[in-house]
Short mmCIF file of C-alpha atoms in Angstrom, two decimals:
data_model
loop_
_atom_site.label_atom_id
_atom_site.label_comp_id
_atom_site.label_asym_id
_atom_site.label_seq_id
_atom_site.Cartn_x
_atom_site.Cartn_y
_atom_site.Cartn_z
CA MET A 1 -33.56 47.67 -68.92
CA SER A 2 -34.28 49.97 -66.02
CA ALA A 3 -30.79 51.64 -65.33
CA VAL A 4 -31.94 52.33 -61.67
CA GLY A 5 -32.79 48.81 -61.22
CA LEU A 6 -29.41 47.71 -62.60
CA ALA A 7 -27.65 50.07 -59.99
CA LEU A 8 -29.97 49.10 -57.23
CA GLY A 9 -28.92 45.43 -58.07
CA VAL A 10 -25.08 46.13 -58.10
CA ALA A 11 -25.79 47.98 -54.68
CA LEU A 12 -27.68 44.96 -52.94
CA ASP A 13 -24.93 42.64 -54.06
CA ALA A 14 -22.29 44.95 -52.79
CA LEU A 15 -24.29 45.28 -49.33
CA ALA A 16 -25.18 41.80 -48.87
CA GLY A 17 -23.82 39.40 -51.39
CA ASP A 18 -25.43 36.13 -51.90
CA PRO A 19 -27.80 34.56 -49.38
CA ARG A 20 -26.64 31.65 -47.42
CA ARG A 21 -29.88 29.76 -48.02
CA ALA A 22 -32.88 30.10 -50.90
CA HIS A 23 -30.55 31.17 -53.45
CA PRO A 24 -32.05 31.74 -56.79
CA VAL A 25 -29.15 30.23 -58.79
CA ALA A 26 -29.31 27.18 -56.49
CA ALA A 27 -33.06 26.73 -57.03
CA PHE A 28 -32.04 26.85 -60.80
CA GLY A 29 -29.26 24.12 -60.09
CA THR A 30 -31.63 22.00 -58.37
CA VAL A 31 -34.17 21.76 -61.39
CA ALA A 32 -31.27 21.35 -64.00
CA GLY A 33 -30.23 18.81 -61.53
CA ALA A 34 -33.36 16.74 -61.58
CA LEU A 35 -33.61 17.47 -65.46
CA GLU A 36 -30.18 16.03 -65.90
CA ARG A 37 -31.02 12.84 -64.25
CA ARG A 38 -33.99 12.38 -66.60
CA MET A 39 -32.27 13.37 -69.75
CA TYR A 40 -28.77 12.04 -69.09
CA ALA A 41 -27.21 10.12 -71.90
CA ASP A 42 -23.27 9.62 -72.91
CA SER A 43 -24.17 11.73 -75.84
CA ARG A 44 -23.36 14.99 -77.25
CA PRO A 45 -26.76 15.56 -78.93
CA ARG A 46 -28.69 14.62 -75.58
CA GLY A 47 -26.39 17.06 -73.69
CA ALA A 48 -26.92 19.90 -76.33
CA ALA A 49 -30.88 19.25 -76.04
CA TYR A 50 -30.37 19.31 -72.20
CA ALA A 51 -28.51 22.91 -72.32
CA ALA A 52 -31.12 24.12 -74.68
CA ALA A 53 -33.89 23.37 -72.74
CA CYS A 54 -32.20 25.12 -69.38
CA VAL A 55 -30.87 28.01 -71.26
CA GLY A 56 -34.38 28.61 -73.38
CA ALA A 57 -36.60 28.29 -70.01
CA THR A 58 -34.43 30.81 -68.29
CA ALA A 59 -34.58 33.14 -71.05
CA ALA A 60 -38.29 32.63 -71.84
CA LEU A 61 -38.72 33.58 -67.84
CA GLY A 62 -36.60 36.88 -68.42
CA ILE A 63 -38.57 37.64 -71.98
CA ALA A 64 -41.84 37.28 -69.65
CA ALA A 65 -40.75 39.57 -66.84
CA ASP A 66 -39.49 42.04 -69.55
CA ARG A 67 -42.75 42.28 -71.43
CA LEU A 68 -45.00 42.27 -68.07
CA THR A 69 -43.26 45.14 -66.69
CA ARG A 70 -42.77 47.29 -69.59
CA ARG A 71 -45.47 49.55 -68.92
CA HIS A 72 -44.74 49.50 -64.95
CA PRO A 73 -41.95 51.41 -64.07
CA VAL A 74 -41.86 50.47 -60.25
CA ALA A 75 -42.29 46.82 -61.14
CA ARG A 76 -39.63 46.95 -63.72
CA THR A 77 -37.32 48.63 -61.66
CA ALA A 78 -37.83 45.84 -58.81
CA VAL A 79 -37.58 43.13 -60.83
CA THR A 80 -34.41 44.52 -62.57
CA ALA A 81 -32.85 44.96 -59.07
CA ALA A 82 -33.89 41.61 -58.19
CA ALA A 83 -32.47 39.96 -61.34
CA THR A 84 -29.25 41.60 -60.93
CA TRP A 85 -28.45 40.97 -57.51
CA ALA A 86 -29.58 37.33 -58.18
CA VAL A 87 -26.87 36.99 -60.80
CA LEU A 88 -23.95 38.80 -59.44
CA GLY A 89 -21.45 37.44 -57.37
CA GLY A 90 -18.47 39.61 -56.89
CA THR A 91 -19.27 40.59 -53.32
CA THR A 92 -19.23 36.94 -52.32
CA LEU A 93 -16.34 36.03 -54.43
CA ARG A 94 -14.34 38.38 -52.42
CA ARG A 95 -15.43 37.51 -49.30
CA GLU A 96 -14.61 33.92 -49.84
CA ALA A 97 -11.20 34.82 -51.10
CA ARG A 98 -10.46 36.82 -47.75
CA ALA A 99 -11.70 33.89 -45.72
CA ILE A 100 -8.95 31.92 -47.18
CA ALA A 101 -6.54 34.76 -46.88
CA GLY A 102 -7.00 35.16 -42.86
CA PRO A 103 -5.72 31.53 -41.85
CA LEU A 104 -3.08 31.67 -44.69
CA THR A 105 -1.57 34.97 -43.64
CA ALA A 106 -1.55 33.62 -39.94
CA GLY A 107 0.31 30.30 -40.73
CA ASP A 108 -2.47 28.30 -40.42
CA LEU A 109 -2.20 25.78 -43.38
CA GLU A 110 -4.79 23.54 -42.24
CA ALA A 111 -7.80 25.92 -41.84
CA ALA A 112 -6.83 27.27 -45.37
CA ARG A 113 -6.97 23.98 -46.76
CA GLU A 114 -10.35 23.34 -45.56
CA ARG A 115 -11.72 26.63 -46.61
CA LEU A 116 -10.37 26.31 -50.44
CA PRO A 117 -12.81 24.17 -51.79
CA TYR A 118 -15.35 26.81 -51.46
CA LEU A 119 -13.67 29.01 -53.59
CA VAL A 120 -11.62 26.58 -56.20
CA GLY A 121 -11.90 22.95 -57.25
CA ARG A 122 -8.42 22.18 -56.96
CA ASP A 123 -7.09 19.26 -54.45
CA PRO A 124 -5.98 21.34 -51.44
CA SER A 125 -3.74 18.63 -49.79
CA CYS A 126 -1.24 19.12 -52.90
CA LEU A 127 -1.13 22.72 -52.17
CA ASP A 128 1.54 24.63 -49.95
CA GLU A 129 1.18 28.29 -48.97
CA THR A 130 2.42 29.72 -52.46
CA GLY A 131 0.25 27.30 -54.22
CA MET A 132 -2.96 28.20 -52.15
CA ALA A 133 -2.20 31.59 -52.66
CA ARG A 134 -2.10 31.29 -56.44
CA ALA A 135 -5.12 29.17 -56.76
CA VAL A 136 -7.13 32.12 -54.78
CA VAL A 137 -5.58 34.85 -56.98
CA GLU A 138 -6.53 33.15 -60.18
CA SER A 139 -9.85 32.27 -58.83
CA VAL A 140 -10.32 35.71 -58.29
CA ALA A 141 -9.13 36.71 -61.26
CA GLU A 142 -11.15 34.76 -63.54
CA ASN A 143 -14.34 34.67 -61.71
CA THR A 144 -14.29 38.71 -61.70
CA SER A 145 -15.44 37.91 -65.29
CA ASP A 146 -17.74 35.29 -64.91
CA ALA A 147 -19.34 36.71 -61.89
CA VAL A 148 -19.66 40.33 -62.69
CA VAL A 149 -18.26 41.31 -65.87
CA ALA A 150 -20.08 39.10 -67.97
CA PRO A 151 -23.66 38.94 -66.81
CA LEU A 152 -23.72 42.92 -66.49
CA PHE A 153 -22.10 42.63 -70.17
CA TRP A 154 -25.30 40.45 -71.18
CA GLY A 155 -27.44 42.30 -69.31
CA ALA A 156 -26.69 45.40 -71.24
CA VAL A 157 -26.72 43.84 -74.38
CA ALA A 158 -30.02 41.48 -74.02
CA GLY A 159 -31.77 43.34 -70.87
CA LEU A 160 -33.45 40.83 -68.46
CA PRO A 161 -33.17 37.81 -70.90
CA GLY A 162 -29.53 38.36 -71.28
CA LEU A 163 -28.79 38.65 -67.47
CA LEU A 164 -30.79 35.42 -66.47
CA ALA A 165 -29.56 33.52 -69.64
CA TYR A 166 -26.08 33.97 -69.21
CA ARG A 167 -26.35 32.92 -65.41
CA ALA A 168 -27.99 29.80 -66.68
CA VAL A 169 -25.31 29.26 -68.97
CA ASN A 170 -22.41 29.49 -66.33
CA THR A 171 -24.18 27.63 -63.86
CA LEU A 172 -24.56 24.76 -66.43
CA ASP A 173 -20.78 24.81 -67.21
CA ALA A 174 -19.95 24.24 -63.62
CA MET A 175 -22.70 21.55 -63.20
CA VAL A 176 -21.75 19.43 -66.52
CA GLY A 177 -19.13 21.41 -68.23
CA HIS A 178 -16.02 19.96 -66.61
CA ARG A 179 -14.29 17.25 -68.28
CA THR A 180 -15.21 14.30 -66.34
CA LEU A 181 -15.91 10.91 -67.59
CA ARG A 182 -19.66 11.13 -67.16
CA HIS A 183 -19.60 14.49 -68.53
CA SER A 184 -17.19 14.29 -71.59
CA ASN A 185 -19.77 14.20 -74.00
CA PHE A 186 -23.07 15.06 -72.19
CA GLY A 187 -21.47 18.44 -70.80
CA TRP A 188 -19.93 19.34 -74.36
CA ALA A 189 -22.38 21.68 -75.40
CA SER A 190 -22.68 23.34 -72.08
CA ALA A 191 -19.01 24.01 -71.73
CA ARG A 192 -18.92 25.10 -75.47
CA LEU A 193 -21.62 27.55 -74.96
CA ASP A 194 -20.02 28.91 -71.84
CA ASP A 195 -16.84 29.52 -73.86
CA VAL A 196 -19.03 31.85 -76.53
CA ALA A 197 -21.04 33.83 -73.97
CA ASN A 198 -17.58 34.60 -72.17
CA TRP A 199 -15.57 35.24 -75.09
CA LEU A 200 -16.22 39.09 -75.25
CA PRO A 201 -16.71 39.71 -71.53
CA ALA A 202 -13.21 38.05 -70.88
CA ARG A 203 -11.56 40.39 -73.08
CA VAL A 204 -13.30 43.28 -71.33
CA THR A 205 -12.41 42.17 -68.31
CA GLY A 206 -8.72 41.99 -69.39
CA LEU A 207 -9.04 45.69 -70.80
CA LEU A 208 -10.64 46.97 -67.44
CA THR A 209 -7.97 45.38 -65.67
CA VAL A 210 -5.20 47.30 -67.54
CA ALA A 211 -7.08 50.35 -66.79
CA ALA A 212 -7.25 49.45 -62.98
CA ALA A 213 -3.56 48.41 -62.57
CA PRO A 214 -2.29 51.60 -61.12
CA LEU A 215 -4.97 50.82 -58.27
CA THR A 216 -2.50 47.83 -57.23
CA GLY A 217 0.62 49.31 -58.10
CA GLY A 218 1.04 48.10 -61.77
CA SER A 219 1.61 49.19 -64.87
CA PRO A 220 -1.09 49.56 -67.39
CA ARG A 221 1.40 49.42 -70.05
CA GLU A 222 3.08 46.15 -68.37
CA THR A 223 -0.52 44.70 -67.89
CA TRP A 224 -1.12 45.06 -71.62
CA ARG A 225 2.01 43.78 -72.75
CA VAL A 226 1.52 40.49 -70.43
CA LEU A 227 -2.05 40.50 -71.63
CA ARG A 228 -1.06 40.25 -75.23
CA ARG A 229 1.70 37.76 -74.71
CA ASP A 230 0.16 35.14 -72.39
CA GLY A 231 -3.50 35.88 -72.77
CA GLY A 232 -3.83 32.97 -75.52
CA ALA A 233 -1.47 30.63 -73.60
CA HIS A 234 -4.08 29.24 -70.92
CA PRO A 235 -6.15 26.20 -72.18
CA SER A 236 -9.38 27.93 -71.75
CA PRO A 237 -9.88 30.56 -74.38
CA ASN A 238 -11.37 33.12 -71.78
CA SER A 239 -9.57 32.41 -68.43
CA GLY A 240 -6.30 33.35 -69.67
CA ARG A 241 -7.18 36.86 -70.49
CA CYS A 242 -8.49 37.53 -66.98
CA GLU A 243 -5.51 35.68 -65.32
CA ALA A 244 -2.82 37.12 -67.73
CA SER A 245 -3.98 40.64 -67.00
CA ALA A 246 -4.14 40.24 -63.08
CA ALA A 247 -0.64 38.87 -63.54
CA GLY A 248 0.55 41.81 -65.32
CA ALA A 249 -1.25 44.29 -62.74
CA LEU A 250 -0.31 42.34 -59.56
CA GLY A 251 3.38 41.88 -60.76
CA VAL A 252 3.10 38.18 -60.15
CA ARG A 253 3.96 34.72 -61.93
CA LEU A 254 0.45 32.63 -62.28
CA GLY A 255 0.02 29.14 -63.97
CA GLY A 256 1.94 26.11 -63.36
CA ARG A 257 0.86 22.73 -62.07
CA ASN A 258 -2.79 21.99 -60.96
CA VAL A 259 -4.27 18.76 -59.37
CA TYR A 260 -8.00 18.21 -59.64
CA ALA A 261 -9.32 15.02 -57.94
CA GLY A 262 -6.26 12.85 -59.03
CA ARG A 263 -6.25 14.53 -62.64
CA THR A 264 -3.33 16.70 -63.15
CA GLU A 265 -2.77 19.67 -65.33
CA ASP A 266 0.61 21.65 -66.13
CA ARG A 267 -0.26 25.01 -67.21
CA PRO A 268 2.11 27.54 -68.75
CA ALA A 269 3.52 30.31 -66.90
CA LEU A 270 1.59 33.84 -67.12
CA GLY A 271 3.29 37.14 -66.16
CA ASP A 272 7.26 37.49 -65.21
CA GLY A 273 6.92 38.32 -61.69
CA ARG A 274 7.50 36.27 -58.28
CA PRO A 275 4.91 33.62 -57.13
CA PRO A 276 1.96 34.78 -55.24
CA VAL A 277 1.95 35.06 -51.69
CA PRO A 278 -0.87 35.48 -49.12
CA ALA A 279 -0.89 39.37 -49.03
CA ASP A 280 -1.22 39.52 -52.93
CA ILE A 281 -5.15 38.28 -52.21
CA ALA A 282 -6.03 41.47 -50.51
CA ARG A 283 -4.43 43.18 -53.78
CA ALA A 284 -6.19 40.76 -56.21
CA ASN A 285 -9.57 41.60 -54.32
CA ARG A 286 -8.71 45.34 -54.64
CA LEU A 287 -8.27 45.04 -58.25
CA SER A 288 -11.52 42.93 -58.65
CA ALA A 289 -13.61 45.35 -57.09
CA ALA A 290 -12.34 48.18 -59.29
CA VAL A 291 -12.88 46.14 -62.21
CA CYS A 292 -16.21 45.23 -61.21
CA LEU A 293 -17.25 48.94 -60.37
CA ALA A 294 -16.09 49.85 -64.03
CA ALA A 295 -18.10 47.18 -65.28
CA ALA A 296 -21.19 48.22 -63.28
CA ALA A 297 -20.71 52.14 -64.22
CA ALA A 298 -20.76 50.92 -68.13
CA ALA A 299 -23.41 48.69 -67.85
CA VAL A 300 -25.74 51.25 -65.72
CA ALA A 301 -24.77 53.93 -68.64
CA ALA A 302 -25.70 51.75 -71.28
CA ALA A 303 -29.09 50.81 -69.53
CA ARG A 304 -29.56 54.64 -69.15
CA LEU A 305 -28.93 55.23 -72.77
CA GLY A 306 -31.73 52.48 -73.62
CA ILE A 307 -32.78 51.40 -77.43
CA PRO A 308 -33.79 54.18 -79.65
CA ARG A 309 -37.22 53.99 -80.90
CA THR A 310 -38.01 52.69 -84.46
CA PRO A 311 -39.05 55.54 -86.72
CA ARG A 312 -42.22 53.65 -87.30
CA SER A 313 -42.98 54.02 -83.57
CA ARG A 314 -42.13 57.74 -83.75
CA THR A 315 -44.46 58.18 -86.58
CA ARG A 316 -47.41 56.69 -84.61
CA SER A 317 -46.54 58.53 -81.58
CA GLN A 318 -46.51 61.69 -83.59
CA ALA A 319 -49.54 61.08 -85.30
CA HIS A 320 -51.39 60.82 -82.02
CA THR A 321 -49.93 63.97 -81.06
CA ARG A 322 -50.01 66.33 -83.92
CA PRO A 323 -53.16 68.76 -83.66
CA ARG A 324 -55.67 68.35 -86.31
CA GLN A 325 -55.62 70.86 -89.11
CA PRO A 326 -58.89 72.82 -89.92
CA LYS A 327 -60.37 72.22 -93.48
CA GLU A 328 -59.86 74.67 -96.06
CA LEU A 329 -62.61 76.86 -96.92
CA PRO A 330 -63.71 76.29 -100.72
#
């Protein structure tokens, strides 16, 4: 993968965020939605085939782009930059959080409730000021991993195919992975695949949050303590690591009762601090930006190091460049 292209993609996301229209991920969602309507059945095997088709096609696109640009550095840089920008969502995540924090800080709860569904899936009518502040902080913490750390991680591990395939996995989880009656079986494979893809990145996010805690007035030691104690209490195997570490770094208490379209979940408390207030959203954004920057630096460094050539490829190269020896005289 091109380290320059990866850095340019991160910079593009920081400067522009997601486009309002014609986003590549939205195009993937449109195609995946059409395929779901053709393949749907209340069946785990059918859902697994659907997930394999969507992710496999996206990975194949990444493999093709990787091979076609391997000998063309400028094209490779451009393709890597475009793919990186397309799969990242950190800037838009923080922008949406600020859009809710503004009216919430001003005491305009109705405007905040109207904006909340752009970021979280909870029923805003059930939330007061504290509930909305908690929802935003939790969403920023979780999506820092999903929208930035995880795609960069898989880009560093598997190049262009890793970038694109991860975003396909995460998008499918958002589309069919939720525990609705329609998708309880059909979306099972997509949800489990997302759990697997985010297992390591979520833990990397937790560790980066520990390191970044002083930027929000937190203690790395306290953040690590909360992460170790509460990270596994969340019903998600990955979200708990991100939310617990954020709770420790911000000195707040997350978790509690959430209502999703009439479905209620009671989640354990994460952290020992006070409930979040609207001012904590800006602190959560600052923490998220620091974690994203650290993840980007690590991914660019990994891309810069690249993959060593195999001994066989070195031997072939040396065979072409070694000067011919003169024949010995009899």
